[in-house]
Amino acid sequence: MHFRTQIPISKCDLPMDYNSQIMSLGSCFAENIGKKFNYFKFQNEVNPFGIIFNPISIEKLIERAINKIEFSEKDIFFHNERWHCFEVHSDLSNSNATIFLQNLNQILESTYCQIIKSTHIIITYGTSWVYRNIASNEIVANCHKVPQNQFVKEILSVEAIEQSIQNTIDVIKSVNPNCAFIFTISPVRHIKDGFVENQQSKAHLIAAIHETHNTQRSTHNYFPSYEIMMDELRDYRFYADDMLHPNQVAIDYIWERFSQTQISEAIYPIMEEVDSIQKGLTHRPFNTDSESHQKFIKNLKHKISQLQEKLPFITF
């Protein structure tokens, strides 16, 4: 008897390896996957403008970076003793306007450089629900705790999301035609929107991605992280204390499915080496001066040296 389901996932036609230049964008789940890439020492950039949940805001930032439209004073505002920008996450906000703009434009330039050299761009969408600023009539990435009466909440249609995804692909391909895309839906449930509304939101995202996928199969791959959480890990023991976010066990499992299908099997031995070194670096001995520990440290340094001979960009 079978007591659980497992989603069949086709292997990626353009799998990632240690030569890949990877950029991960989107929701907090993009951060989870990004941390895994960082742990295994891939060449990876994660959310340079912070966590972004909706497709329109991701599209706007990518277009701004590629078209080199610098942030200016009209793009920022002062609220709660800090300068903010509606296009980026509040983690980037600053008490000094000049420094804030300098930081934003430096990130803009580095994002452009990363996009043009990326072999793979992974985009994780979180929600179809967006907030439109009444004064500017623009969809914002983050409200920065500005009073809610300054926004109108709305849900993006499947057609609007599909167009946004296509715009994102097109503008990236204009500077990097060989880039491969992996799209996924965040498994985090946005219950503040409502249970039914969350399902509607995810459904719009999924439908739009698959409509785009039908015309972009050569460079466009879909990884079912949301479906894995809903169908393979359909138990609250796989959720964090808030019962909304996947816990570490769930993240590790989804990463395992991801690496099996999106990463080249040829580099699995190197990933195992990296994992062994990472575990060695976190080892806490009873006696740091003991002969056995000194031997362990020497062996660990030798492993790192050997790995760096093969992959000089790796640092620990």
PDB file of C-alpha atoms in Angstrom:
ATOM      1  CA  MET A   1       0.000   0.000   0.000  1.00  0.00           C
ATOM      2  CA  HIS A   2       1.111   3.540  -0.718  1.00  0.00           C
ATOM      3  CA  PHE A   3       0.449   6.066   2.045  1.00  0.00           C
ATOM      4  CA  ARG A   4       1.755   9.151   0.302  1.00  0.00           C
ATOM      5  CA  THR A   5       2.109  10.623  -3.152  1.00  0.00           C
ATOM      6  CA  GLN A   6       5.253  11.800  -4.892  1.00  0.00           C
ATOM      7  CA  ILE A   7       5.112  14.327  -7.699  1.00  0.00           C
ATOM      8  CA  PRO A   8       6.980  13.213 -10.833  1.00  0.00           C
ATOM      9  CA  ILE A   9       9.458  15.931 -11.845  1.00  0.00           C
ATOM     10  CA  SER A  10      11.307  15.809 -15.141  1.00  0.00           C
ATOM     11  CA  LYS A  11      15.031  16.489 -15.098  1.00  0.00           C
ATOM     12  CA  CYS A  12      16.027  19.940 -16.297  1.00  0.00           C
ATOM     13  CA  ASP A  13      17.372  20.125 -19.863  1.00  0.00           C
ATOM     14  CA  LEU A  14      19.930  22.748 -18.777  1.00  0.00           C
ATOM     15  CA  PRO A  15      21.000  21.633 -15.282  1.00  0.00           C
ATOM     16  CA  MET A  16      23.135  23.789 -13.022  1.00  0.00           C
ATOM     17  CA  ASP A  17      26.702  22.979 -12.038  1.00  0.00           C
ATOM     18  CA  TYR A  18      29.631  24.790 -10.423  1.00  0.00           C
ATOM     19  CA  ASN A  19      30.281  26.795 -13.566  1.00  0.00           C
ATOM     20  CA  SER A  20      26.749  28.196 -13.469  1.00  0.00           C
ATOM     21  CA  GLN A  21      26.075  31.801 -12.531  1.00  0.00           C
ATOM     22  CA  ILE A  22      22.791  31.734 -10.623  1.00  0.00           C
ATOM     23  CA  MET A  23      20.461  34.543  -9.582  1.00  0.00           C
ATOM     24  CA  SER A  24      17.512  33.818  -7.260  1.00  0.00           C
ATOM     25  CA  LEU A  25      14.705  36.372  -7.017  1.00  0.00           C
ATOM     26  CA  GLY A  26      11.345  36.610  -5.305  1.00  0.00           C
ATOM     27  CA  SER A  27       9.675  35.532  -2.094  1.00  0.00           C
ATOM     28  CA  CYS A  28      11.219  34.340   1.144  1.00  0.00           C
ATOM     29  CA  PHE A  29      11.364  30.829  -0.329  1.00  0.00           C
ATOM     30  CA  ALA A  30      13.888  32.188  -2.841  1.00  0.00           C
ATOM     31  CA  GLU A  31      15.985  33.032   0.221  1.00  0.00           C
ATOM     32  CA  ASN A  32      15.644  29.450   1.512  1.00  0.00           C
ATOM     33  CA  ILE A  33      16.881  27.995  -1.778  1.00  0.00           C
ATOM     34  CA  GLY A  34      19.546  30.708  -2.001  1.00  0.00           C
ATOM     35  CA  LYS A  35      20.907  29.666   1.402  1.00  0.00           C
ATOM     36  CA  LYS A  36      21.237  26.114   0.113  1.00  0.00           C
ATOM     37  CA  PHE A  37      23.173  27.324  -2.928  1.00  0.00           C
ATOM     38  CA  ASN A  38      25.408  29.358  -0.628  1.00  0.00           C
ATOM     39  CA  TYR A  39      25.959  26.392   1.684  1.00  0.00           C
ATOM     40  CA  PHE A  40      27.073  24.225  -1.231  1.00  0.00           C
ATOM     41  CA  LYS A  41      29.218  27.103  -2.566  1.00  0.00           C
ATOM     42  CA  PHE A  42      27.531  27.714  -5.884  1.00  0.00           C
ATOM     43  CA  GLN A  43      28.056  31.048  -7.613  1.00  0.00           C
ATOM     44  CA  ASN A  44      24.773  32.527  -6.520  1.00  0.00           C
ATOM     45  CA  GLU A  45      23.188  35.938  -5.938  1.00  0.00           C
ATOM     46  CA  VAL A  46      19.972  36.163  -3.892  1.00  0.00           C
ATOM     47  CA  ASN A  47      17.399  38.975  -3.855  1.00  0.00           C
ATOM     48  CA  PRO A  48      19.665  42.022  -4.190  1.00  0.00           C
ATOM     49  CA  PHE A  49      16.646  44.286  -3.524  1.00  0.00           C
ATOM     50  CA  GLY A  50      15.308  42.133  -0.723  1.00  0.00           C
ATOM     51  CA  ILE A  51      12.296  39.828  -0.652  1.00  0.00           C
ATOM     52  CA  ILE A  52       9.767  40.687  -3.373  1.00  0.00           C
ATOM     53  CA  PHE A  53       6.484  38.787  -3.548  1.00  0.00           C
ATOM     54  CA  ASN A  54       4.586  39.826  -6.670  1.00  0.00           C
ATOM     55  CA  PRO A  55       5.441  39.504 -10.402  1.00  0.00           C
ATOM     56  CA  ILE A  56       4.929  43.181 -11.309  1.00  0.00           C
ATOM     57  CA  SER A  57       7.438  44.445  -8.741  1.00  0.00           C
ATOM     58  CA  ILE A  58      10.039  41.877  -9.810  1.00  0.00           C
ATOM     59  CA  GLU A  59       9.520  42.895 -13.434  1.00  0.00           C
ATOM     60  CA  LYS A  60       9.908  46.614 -12.611  1.00  0.00           C
ATOM     61  CA  LEU A  61      13.193  46.097 -10.770  1.00  0.00           C
ATOM     62  CA  ILE A  62      14.658  43.938 -13.527  1.00  0.00           C
ATOM     63  CA  GLU A  63      13.645  46.486 -16.176  1.00  0.00           C
ATOM     64  CA  ARG A  64      15.124  49.307 -14.082  1.00  0.00           C
ATOM     65  CA  ALA A  65      18.415  47.411 -13.716  1.00  0.00           C
ATOM     66  CA  ILE A  66      18.707  46.458 -17.393  1.00  0.00           C
ATOM     67  CA  ASN A  67      17.677  49.886 -18.673  1.00  0.00           C
ATOM     68  CA  LYS A  68      19.952  51.520 -16.060  1.00  0.00           C
ATOM     69  CA  ILE A  69      17.248  53.832 -14.710  1.00  0.00           C
ATOM     70  CA  GLU A  70      18.857  55.109 -11.528  1.00  0.00           C
ATOM     71  CA  PHE A  71      16.880  55.780  -8.376  1.00  0.00           C
ATOM     72  CA  SER A  72      16.448  59.470  -7.585  1.00  0.00           C
ATOM     73  CA  GLU A  73      14.892  61.626  -4.876  1.00  0.00           C
ATOM     74  CA  LYS A  74      11.429  61.230  -6.438  1.00  0.00           C
ATOM     75  CA  ASP A  75      11.636  57.465  -5.816  1.00  0.00           C
ATOM     76  CA  ILE A  76      12.134  57.675  -2.048  1.00  0.00           C
ATOM     77  CA  PHE A  77      10.137  59.037   0.887  1.00  0.00           C
ATOM     78  CA  PHE A  78      10.591  59.660   4.613  1.00  0.00           C
ATOM     79  CA  HIS A  79       8.444  57.709   7.081  1.00  0.00           C
ATOM     80  CA  ASN A  80       8.981  56.597  10.694  1.00  0.00           C
ATOM     81  CA  GLU A  81      12.426  58.241  10.819  1.00  0.00           C
ATOM     82  CA  ARG A  82      13.772  56.336   7.817  1.00  0.00           C
ATOM     83  CA  TRP A  83      13.957  56.765   4.054  1.00  0.00           C
ATOM     84  CA  HIS A  84      12.121  54.114   2.060  1.00  0.00           C
ATOM     85  CA  CYS A  85      11.423  53.148  -1.529  1.00  0.00           C
ATOM     86  CA  PHE A  86       8.181  51.460  -2.550  1.00  0.00           C
ATOM     87  CA  GLU A  87      10.077  49.316  -5.075  1.00  0.00           C
ATOM     88  CA  VAL A  88      12.361  47.537  -2.591  1.00  0.00           C
ATOM     89  CA  HIS A  89      12.223  45.750   0.737  1.00  0.00           C
ATOM     90  CA  SER A  90      12.389  47.668   4.014  1.00  0.00           C
ATOM     91  CA  ASP A  91      15.657  45.891   4.926  1.00  0.00           C
ATOM     92  CA  LEU A  92      17.355  48.365   2.587  1.00  0.00           C
ATOM     93  CA  SER A  93      15.759  51.478   4.152  1.00  0.00           C
ATOM     94  CA  ASN A  94      18.135  54.008   5.677  1.00  0.00           C
ATOM     95  CA  SER A  95      18.039  57.046   7.956  1.00  0.00           C
ATOM     96  CA  ASN A  96      20.231  58.980   5.498  1.00  0.00           C
ATOM     97  CA  ALA A  97      18.696  59.808   2.090  1.00  0.00           C
ATOM     98  CA  THR A  98      22.034  60.269   0.299  1.00  0.00           C
ATOM     99  CA  ILE A  99      23.447  56.971   1.523  1.00  0.00           C
ATOM    100  CA  PHE A 100      20.145  55.253   0.746  1.00  0.00           C
ATOM    101  CA  LEU A 101      20.179  56.402  -2.884  1.00  0.00           C
ATOM    102  CA  GLN A 102      23.858  55.517  -3.256  1.00  0.00           C
ATOM    103  CA  ASN A 103      23.171  52.012  -1.936  1.00  0.00           C
ATOM    104  CA  LEU A 104      20.160  51.524  -4.215  1.00  0.00           C
ATOM    105  CA  ASN A 105      22.083  52.588  -7.316  1.00  0.00           C
ATOM    106  CA  GLN A 106      25.095  50.465  -6.424  1.00  0.00           C
ATOM    107  CA  ILE A 107      22.787  47.457  -6.075  1.00  0.00           C
ATOM    108  CA  LEU A 108      21.166  48.409  -9.379  1.00  0.00           C
ATOM    109  CA  GLU A 109      24.538  48.326 -11.141  1.00  0.00           C
ATOM    110  CA  SER A 110      25.603  45.037  -9.537  1.00  0.00           C
ATOM    111  CA  THR A 111      22.216  43.509 -10.424  1.00  0.00           C
ATOM    112  CA  TYR A 112      22.719  44.467 -14.072  1.00  0.00           C
ATOM    113  CA  CYS A 113      26.187  42.876 -14.033  1.00  0.00           C
ATOM    114  CA  GLN A 114      24.757  39.708 -12.475  1.00  0.00           C
ATOM    115  CA  ILE A 115      21.888  39.486 -14.976  1.00  0.00           C
ATOM    116  CA  ILE A 116      24.109  39.745 -18.059  1.00  0.00           C
ATOM    117  CA  LYS A 117      26.365  36.922 -16.861  1.00  0.00           C
ATOM    118  CA  SER A 118      23.713  34.641 -15.325  1.00  0.00           C
ATOM    119  CA  THR A 119      23.313  31.187 -16.814  1.00  0.00           C
ATOM    120  CA  HIS A 120      20.227  30.502 -14.675  1.00  0.00           C
ATOM    121  CA  ILE A 121      17.672  32.847 -13.115  1.00  0.00           C
ATOM    122  CA  ILE A 122      15.303  31.354 -10.556  1.00  0.00           C
ATOM    123  CA  ILE A 123      12.154  33.354  -9.841  1.00  0.00           C
ATOM    124  CA  THR A 124       9.817  32.431  -6.987  1.00  0.00           C
ATOM    125  CA  TYR A 125       6.466  34.224  -6.969  1.00  0.00           C
ATOM    126  CA  GLY A 126       4.614  34.495  -3.675  1.00  0.00           C
ATOM    127  CA  THR A 127       1.272  36.149  -4.342  1.00  0.00           C
ATOM    128  CA  SER A 128      -1.073  37.642  -6.922  1.00  0.00           C
ATOM    129  CA  TRP A 129      -2.397  40.117  -4.359  1.00  0.00           C
ATOM    130  CA  VAL A 130      -0.842  43.561  -4.688  1.00  0.00           C
ATOM    131  CA  TYR A 131      -1.164  47.012  -3.152  1.00  0.00           C
ATOM    132  CA  ARG A 132      -1.488  50.004  -5.449  1.00  0.00           C
ATOM    133  CA  ASN A 133      -0.420  53.377  -4.090  1.00  0.00           C
ATOM    134  CA  ILE A 134      -3.327  55.782  -4.615  1.00  0.00           C
ATOM    135  CA  ALA A 135      -1.161  58.878  -5.077  1.00  0.00           C
ATOM    136  CA  SER A 136       1.084  57.393  -7.791  1.00  0.00           C
ATOM    137  CA  ASN A 137      -1.270  54.678  -9.080  1.00  0.00           C
ATOM    138  CA  GLU A 138       1.745  52.330  -8.977  1.00  0.00           C
ATOM    139  CA  ILE A 139       1.875  48.792  -7.577  1.00  0.00           C
ATOM    140  CA  VAL A 140       4.328  48.670  -4.681  1.00  0.00           C
ATOM    141  CA  ALA A 141       6.673  45.893  -3.594  1.00  0.00           C
ATOM    142  CA  ASN A 142       6.473  46.883   0.065  1.00  0.00           C
ATOM    143  CA  CYS A 143       4.138  49.234   1.956  1.00  0.00           C
ATOM    144  CA  HIS A 144       6.745  50.056   4.650  1.00  0.00           C
ATOM    145  CA  LYS A 145       3.958  50.367   7.263  1.00  0.00           C
ATOM    146  CA  VAL A 146       2.512  53.418   5.530  1.00  0.00           C
ATOM    147  CA  PRO A 147      -1.202  53.760   6.532  1.00  0.00           C
ATOM    148  CA  GLN A 148      -3.373  51.323   4.610  1.00  0.00           C
ATOM    149  CA  ASN A 149      -5.765  54.049   3.472  1.00  0.00           C
ATOM    150  CA  GLN A 150      -3.043  55.181   1.047  1.00  0.00           C
ATOM    151  CA  PHE A 151      -3.358  51.938  -0.934  1.00  0.00           C
ATOM    152  CA  VAL A 152      -5.905  49.930  -2.853  1.00  0.00           C
ATOM    153  CA  LYS A 153      -5.608  46.158  -2.603  1.00  0.00           C
ATOM    154  CA  GLU A 154      -6.263  44.161  -5.772  1.00  0.00           C
ATOM    155  CA  ILE A 155      -5.536  40.779  -7.288  1.00  0.00           C
ATOM    156  CA  LEU A 156      -3.606  40.465 -10.534  1.00  0.00           C
ATOM    157  CA  SER A 157      -5.426  38.621 -13.299  1.00  0.00           C
ATOM    158  CA  VAL A 158      -3.892  35.563 -14.932  1.00  0.00           C
ATOM    159  CA  GLU A 159      -3.445  37.610 -18.114  1.00  0.00           C
ATOM    160  CA  ALA A 160      -1.648  40.445 -16.266  1.00  0.00           C
ATOM    161  CA  ILE A 161       0.728  37.993 -14.576  1.00  0.00           C
ATOM    162  CA  GLU A 162       1.372  36.142 -17.830  1.00  0.00           C
ATOM    163  CA  GLN A 163       2.258  39.436 -19.529  1.00  0.00           C
ATOM    164  CA  SER A 164       4.518  40.413 -16.627  1.00  0.00           C
ATOM    165  CA  ILE A 165       6.361  37.095 -16.789  1.00  0.00           C
ATOM    166  CA  GLN A 166       6.788  37.449 -20.540  1.00  0.00           C
ATOM    167  CA  ASN A 167       8.057  41.019 -20.126  1.00  0.00           C
ATOM    168  CA  THR A 168      10.557  39.803 -17.523  1.00  0.00           C
ATOM    169  CA  ILE A 169      11.837  37.042 -19.806  1.00  0.00           C
ATOM    170  CA  ASP A 170      12.026  39.353 -22.829  1.00  0.00           C
ATOM    171  CA  VAL A 171      13.960  42.137 -21.115  1.00  0.00           C
ATOM    172  CA  ILE A 172      16.473  39.681 -19.637  1.00  0.00           C
ATOM    173  CA  LYS A 173      16.911  37.954 -22.994  1.00  0.00           C
ATOM    174  CA  SER A 174      17.578  41.334 -24.601  1.00  0.00           C
ATOM    175  CA  VAL A 175      20.925  41.403 -22.762  1.00  0.00           C
ATOM    176  CA  ASN A 176      21.400  37.697 -22.052  1.00  0.00           C
ATOM    177  CA  PRO A 177      19.735  35.575 -24.756  1.00  0.00           C
ATOM    178  CA  ASN A 178      21.144  32.264 -23.509  1.00  0.00           C
ATOM    179  CA  CYS A 179      19.900  32.532 -19.924  1.00  0.00           C
ATOM    180  CA  ALA A 180      17.744  29.658 -18.611  1.00  0.00           C
ATOM    181  CA  PHE A 181      14.776  30.340 -16.322  1.00  0.00           C
ATOM    182  CA  ILE A 182      13.347  28.294 -13.474  1.00  0.00           C
ATOM    183  CA  PHE A 183       9.996  29.500 -12.164  1.00  0.00           C
ATOM    184  CA  THR A 184       8.394  28.278  -8.981  1.00  0.00           C
ATOM    185  CA  ILE A 185       5.586  29.229  -6.594  1.00  0.00           C
ATOM    186  CA  SER A 186       6.356  29.847  -2.945  1.00  0.00           C
ATOM    187  CA  PRO A 187       4.919  27.146  -0.662  1.00  0.00           C
ATOM    188  CA  VAL A 188       4.290  29.806   1.996  1.00  0.00           C
ATOM    189  CA  ARG A 189       0.554  30.404   2.463  1.00  0.00           C
ATOM    190  CA  HIS A 190      -0.502  34.061   2.680  1.00  0.00           C
ATOM    191  CA  ILE A 191      -3.341  33.502   5.121  1.00  0.00           C
ATOM    192  CA  LYS A 192      -3.608  37.215   5.960  1.00  0.00           C
ATOM    193  CA  ASP A 193      -5.315  37.482   2.565  1.00  0.00           C
ATOM    194  CA  GLY A 194      -7.764  34.739   3.576  1.00  0.00           C
ATOM    195  CA  PHE A 195      -7.743  30.969   3.035  1.00  0.00           C
ATOM    196  CA  VAL A 196      -9.847  31.050  -0.148  1.00  0.00           C
ATOM    197  CA  GLU A 197      -8.072  34.191  -1.359  1.00  0.00           C
ATOM    198  CA  ASN A 198      -4.666  32.548  -0.891  1.00  0.00           C
ATOM    199  CA  GLN A 199      -5.709  29.612  -3.073  1.00  0.00           C
ATOM    200  CA  GLN A 200      -7.059  31.997  -5.694  1.00  0.00           C
ATOM    201  CA  SER A 201      -3.780  33.917  -5.612  1.00  0.00           C
ATOM    202  CA  LYS A 202      -1.644  30.797  -6.056  1.00  0.00           C
ATOM    203  CA  ALA A 203      -3.958  29.543  -8.811  1.00  0.00           C
ATOM    204  CA  HIS A 204      -3.485  32.772 -10.798  1.00  0.00           C
ATOM    205  CA  LEU A 205       0.295  32.458 -10.504  1.00  0.00           C
ATOM    206  CA  ILE A 206       0.346  28.796 -11.496  1.00  0.00           C
ATOM    207  CA  ALA A 207      -1.981  29.322 -14.467  1.00  0.00           C
ATOM    208  CA  ALA A 208       0.071  32.277 -15.739  1.00  0.00           C
ATOM    209  CA  ILE A 209       3.404  30.468 -15.424  1.00  0.00           C
ATOM    210  CA  HIS A 210       2.097  27.448 -17.312  1.00  0.00           C
ATOM    211  CA  GLU A 211       0.625  29.610 -20.062  1.00  0.00           C
ATOM    212  CA  THR A 212       4.058  31.213 -20.485  1.00  0.00           C
ATOM    213  CA  HIS A 213       5.734  27.815 -20.261  1.00  0.00           C
ATOM    214  CA  ASN A 214       3.813  26.600 -23.289  1.00  0.00           C
ATOM    215  CA  THR A 215       5.649  29.137 -25.485  1.00  0.00           C
ATOM    216  CA  GLN A 216       9.046  29.127 -23.724  1.00  0.00           C
ATOM    217  CA  ARG A 217       9.862  25.432 -23.239  1.00  0.00           C
ATOM    218  CA  SER A 218      13.430  25.650 -24.551  1.00  0.00           C
ATOM    219  CA  THR A 219      14.665  27.944 -21.761  1.00  0.00           C
ATOM    220  CA  HIS A 220      11.800  27.942 -19.262  1.00  0.00           C
ATOM    221  CA  ASN A 221      11.404  25.285 -16.560  1.00  0.00           C
ATOM    222  CA  TYR A 222       8.821  24.980 -13.778  1.00  0.00           C
ATOM    223  CA  PHE A 223       9.730  23.468 -10.417  1.00  0.00           C
ATOM    224  CA  PRO A 224       6.695  22.493  -8.279  1.00  0.00           C
ATOM    225  CA  SER A 225       7.791  23.631  -4.806  1.00  0.00           C
ATOM    226  CA  TYR A 226       4.232  24.687  -3.885  1.00  0.00           C
ATOM    227  CA  GLU A 227       2.795  21.393  -5.094  1.00  0.00           C
ATOM    228  CA  ILE A 228       5.411  19.400  -3.171  1.00  0.00           C
ATOM    229  CA  MET A 229       4.433  21.201   0.035  1.00  0.00           C
ATOM    230  CA  MET A 230       0.710  20.741  -0.584  1.00  0.00           C
ATOM    231  CA  ASP A 231       0.747  17.131  -1.816  1.00  0.00           C
ATOM    232  CA  GLU A 232       3.890  15.383  -0.594  1.00  0.00           C
ATOM    233  CA  LEU A 233       4.269  17.197   2.726  1.00  0.00           C
ATOM    234  CA  ARG A 234       0.604  17.569   3.574  1.00  0.00           C
ATOM    235  CA  ASP A 235       1.067  17.483   7.334  1.00  0.00           C
ATOM    236  CA  TYR A 236       1.504  20.297   9.884  1.00  0.00           C
ATOM    237  CA  ARG A 237       4.657  18.617  11.228  1.00  0.00           C
ATOM    238  CA  PHE A 238       6.362  20.083   8.139  1.00  0.00           C
ATOM    239  CA  TYR A 239       5.391  23.643   9.057  1.00  0.00           C
ATOM    240  CA  ALA A 240       7.087  26.188  11.308  1.00  0.00           C
ATOM    241  CA  ASP A 241       5.403  27.393  14.498  1.00  0.00           C
ATOM    242  CA  ASP A 242       3.258  29.886  12.569  1.00  0.00           C
ATOM    243  CA  MET A 243       1.728  26.971  10.614  1.00  0.00           C
ATOM    244  CA  LEU A 244       2.316  28.944   7.398  1.00  0.00           C
ATOM    245  CA  HIS A 245       6.007  28.662   6.505  1.00  0.00           C
ATOM    246  CA  PRO A 246       7.738  25.353   5.748  1.00  0.00           C
ATOM    247  CA  ASN A 247      10.061  24.269   8.549  1.00  0.00           C
ATOM    248  CA  GLN A 248      13.668  23.194   8.040  1.00  0.00           C
ATOM    249  CA  VAL A 249      12.717  19.564   7.405  1.00  0.00           C
ATOM    250  CA  ALA A 250      10.382  20.658   4.603  1.00  0.00           C
ATOM    251  CA  ILE A 251      12.966  23.058   3.149  1.00  0.00           C
ATOM    252  CA  ASP A 252      15.591  20.309   3.170  1.00  0.00           C
ATOM    253  CA  TYR A 253      13.195  17.896   1.453  1.00  0.00           C
ATOM    254  CA  ILE A 254      12.200  20.387  -1.259  1.00  0.00           C
ATOM    255  CA  TRP A 255      15.883  21.193  -1.817  1.00  0.00           C
ATOM    256  CA  GLU A 256      16.567  17.470  -2.196  1.00  0.00           C
ATOM    257  CA  ARG A 257      13.889  17.209  -4.918  1.00  0.00           C
ATOM    258  CA  PHE A 258      15.242  20.393  -6.490  1.00  0.00           C
ATOM    259  CA  SER A 259      18.847  19.193  -6.584  1.00  0.00           C
ATOM    260  CA  GLN A 260      17.786  15.810  -8.012  1.00  0.00           C
ATOM    261  CA  THR A 261      16.098  17.466 -10.979  1.00  0.00           C
ATOM    262  CA  GLN A 262      17.749  20.857 -11.518  1.00  0.00           C
ATOM    263  CA  ILE A 263      21.429  20.175 -10.731  1.00  0.00           C
ATOM    264  CA  SER A 264      23.826  18.091 -12.829  1.00  0.00           C
ATOM    265  CA  GLU A 265      24.530  14.634 -11.384  1.00  0.00           C
ATOM    266  CA  ALA A 266      28.172  15.070 -12.408  1.00  0.00           C
ATOM    267  CA  ILE A 267      28.786  17.486  -9.530  1.00  0.00           C
ATOM    268  CA  TYR A 268      27.097  15.475  -6.757  1.00  0.00           C
ATOM    269  CA  PRO A 269      30.521  14.235  -5.526  1.00  0.00           C
ATOM    270  CA  ILE A 270      31.746  17.842  -5.247  1.00  0.00           C
ATOM    271  CA  MET A 271      28.595  18.808  -3.337  1.00  0.00           C
ATOM    272  CA  GLU A 272      29.310  15.928  -0.947  1.00  0.00           C
ATOM    273  CA  GLU A 273      32.863  17.242  -0.477  1.00  0.00           C
ATOM    274  CA  VAL A 274      31.541  20.721   0.291  1.00  0.00           C
ATOM    275  CA  ASP A 275      28.993  19.282   2.721  1.00  0.00           C
ATOM    276  CA  SER A 276      31.715  17.323   4.499  1.00  0.00           C
ATOM    277  CA  ILE A 277      33.882  20.458   4.829  1.00  0.00           C
ATOM    278  CA  GLN A 278      30.958  22.559   6.064  1.00  0.00           C
ATOM    279  CA  LYS A 279      30.160  19.995   8.746  1.00  0.00           C
ATOM    280  CA  GLY A 280      33.839  19.854   9.688  1.00  0.00           C
ATOM    281  CA  LEU A 281      33.963  23.638  10.098  1.00  0.00           C
ATOM    282  CA  THR A 282      31.060  23.541  12.564  1.00  0.00           C
ATOM    283  CA  HIS A 283      32.598  20.704  14.585  1.00  0.00           C
ATOM    284  CA  ARG A 284      33.170  21.665  18.238  1.00  0.00           C
ATOM    285  CA  PRO A 285      35.894  19.566  19.919  1.00  0.00           C
ATOM    286  CA  PHE A 286      36.173  18.857  23.639  1.00  0.00           C
ATOM    287  CA  ASN A 287      39.857  19.793  23.562  1.00  0.00           C
ATOM    288  CA  THR A 288      41.141  22.131  20.843  1.00  0.00           C
ATOM    289  CA  ASP A 289      44.763  21.364  21.783  1.00  0.00           C
ATOM    290  CA  SER A 290      44.467  17.610  21.500  1.00  0.00           C
ATOM    291  CA  GLU A 291      46.553  15.730  18.947  1.00  0.00           C
ATOM    292  CA  SER A 292      43.449  14.222  17.353  1.00  0.00           C
ATOM    293  CA  HIS A 293      41.843  17.643  16.859  1.00  0.00           C
ATOM    294  CA  GLN A 294      45.005  19.109  15.337  1.00  0.00           C
ATOM    295  CA  LYS A 295      45.103  16.174  12.944  1.00  0.00           C
ATOM    296  CA  PHE A 296      41.431  16.790  12.135  1.00  0.00           C
ATOM    297  CA  ILE A 297      42.128  20.493  11.391  1.00  0.00           C
ATOM    298  CA  LYS A 298      45.084  19.621   9.192  1.00  0.00           C
ATOM    299  CA  ASN A 299      43.000  17.130   7.224  1.00  0.00           C
ATOM    300  CA  LEU A 300      40.174  19.663   6.865  1.00  0.00           C
ATOM    301  CA  LYS A 301      42.557  22.322   5.529  1.00  0.00           C
ATOM    302  CA  HIS A 302      43.907  19.792   3.048  1.00  0.00           C
ATOM    303  CA  LYS A 303      40.360  19.030   1.828  1.00  0.00           C
ATOM    304  CA  ILE A 304      39.681  22.751   1.372  1.00  0.00           C
ATOM    305  CA  SER A 305      42.952  23.246  -0.489  1.00  0.00           C
ATOM    306  CA  GLN A 306      42.238  20.352  -2.852  1.00  0.00           C
ATOM    307  CA  LEU A 307      38.738  21.639  -3.562  1.00  0.00           C
ATOM    308  CA  GLN A 308      39.978  25.180  -4.210  1.00  0.00           C
ATOM    309  CA  GLU A 309      42.482  23.854  -6.738  1.00  0.00           C
ATOM    310  CA  LYS A 310      39.518  22.563  -8.759  1.00  0.00           C
ATOM    311  CA  LEU A 311      37.195  25.490  -8.002  1.00  0.00           C
ATOM    312  CA  PRO A 312      39.248  28.595  -7.084  1.00  0.00           C
ATOM    313  CA  PHE A 313      36.159  30.789  -6.507  1.00  0.00           C
ATOM    314  CA  ILE A 314      35.114  28.723  -3.466  1.00  0.00           C
ATOM    315  CA  THR A 315      35.909  30.206  -0.070  1.00  0.00           C
ATOM    316  CA  PHE A 316      34.985  29.028   3.426  1.00  0.00           C
TER     317      PHE A 316
END
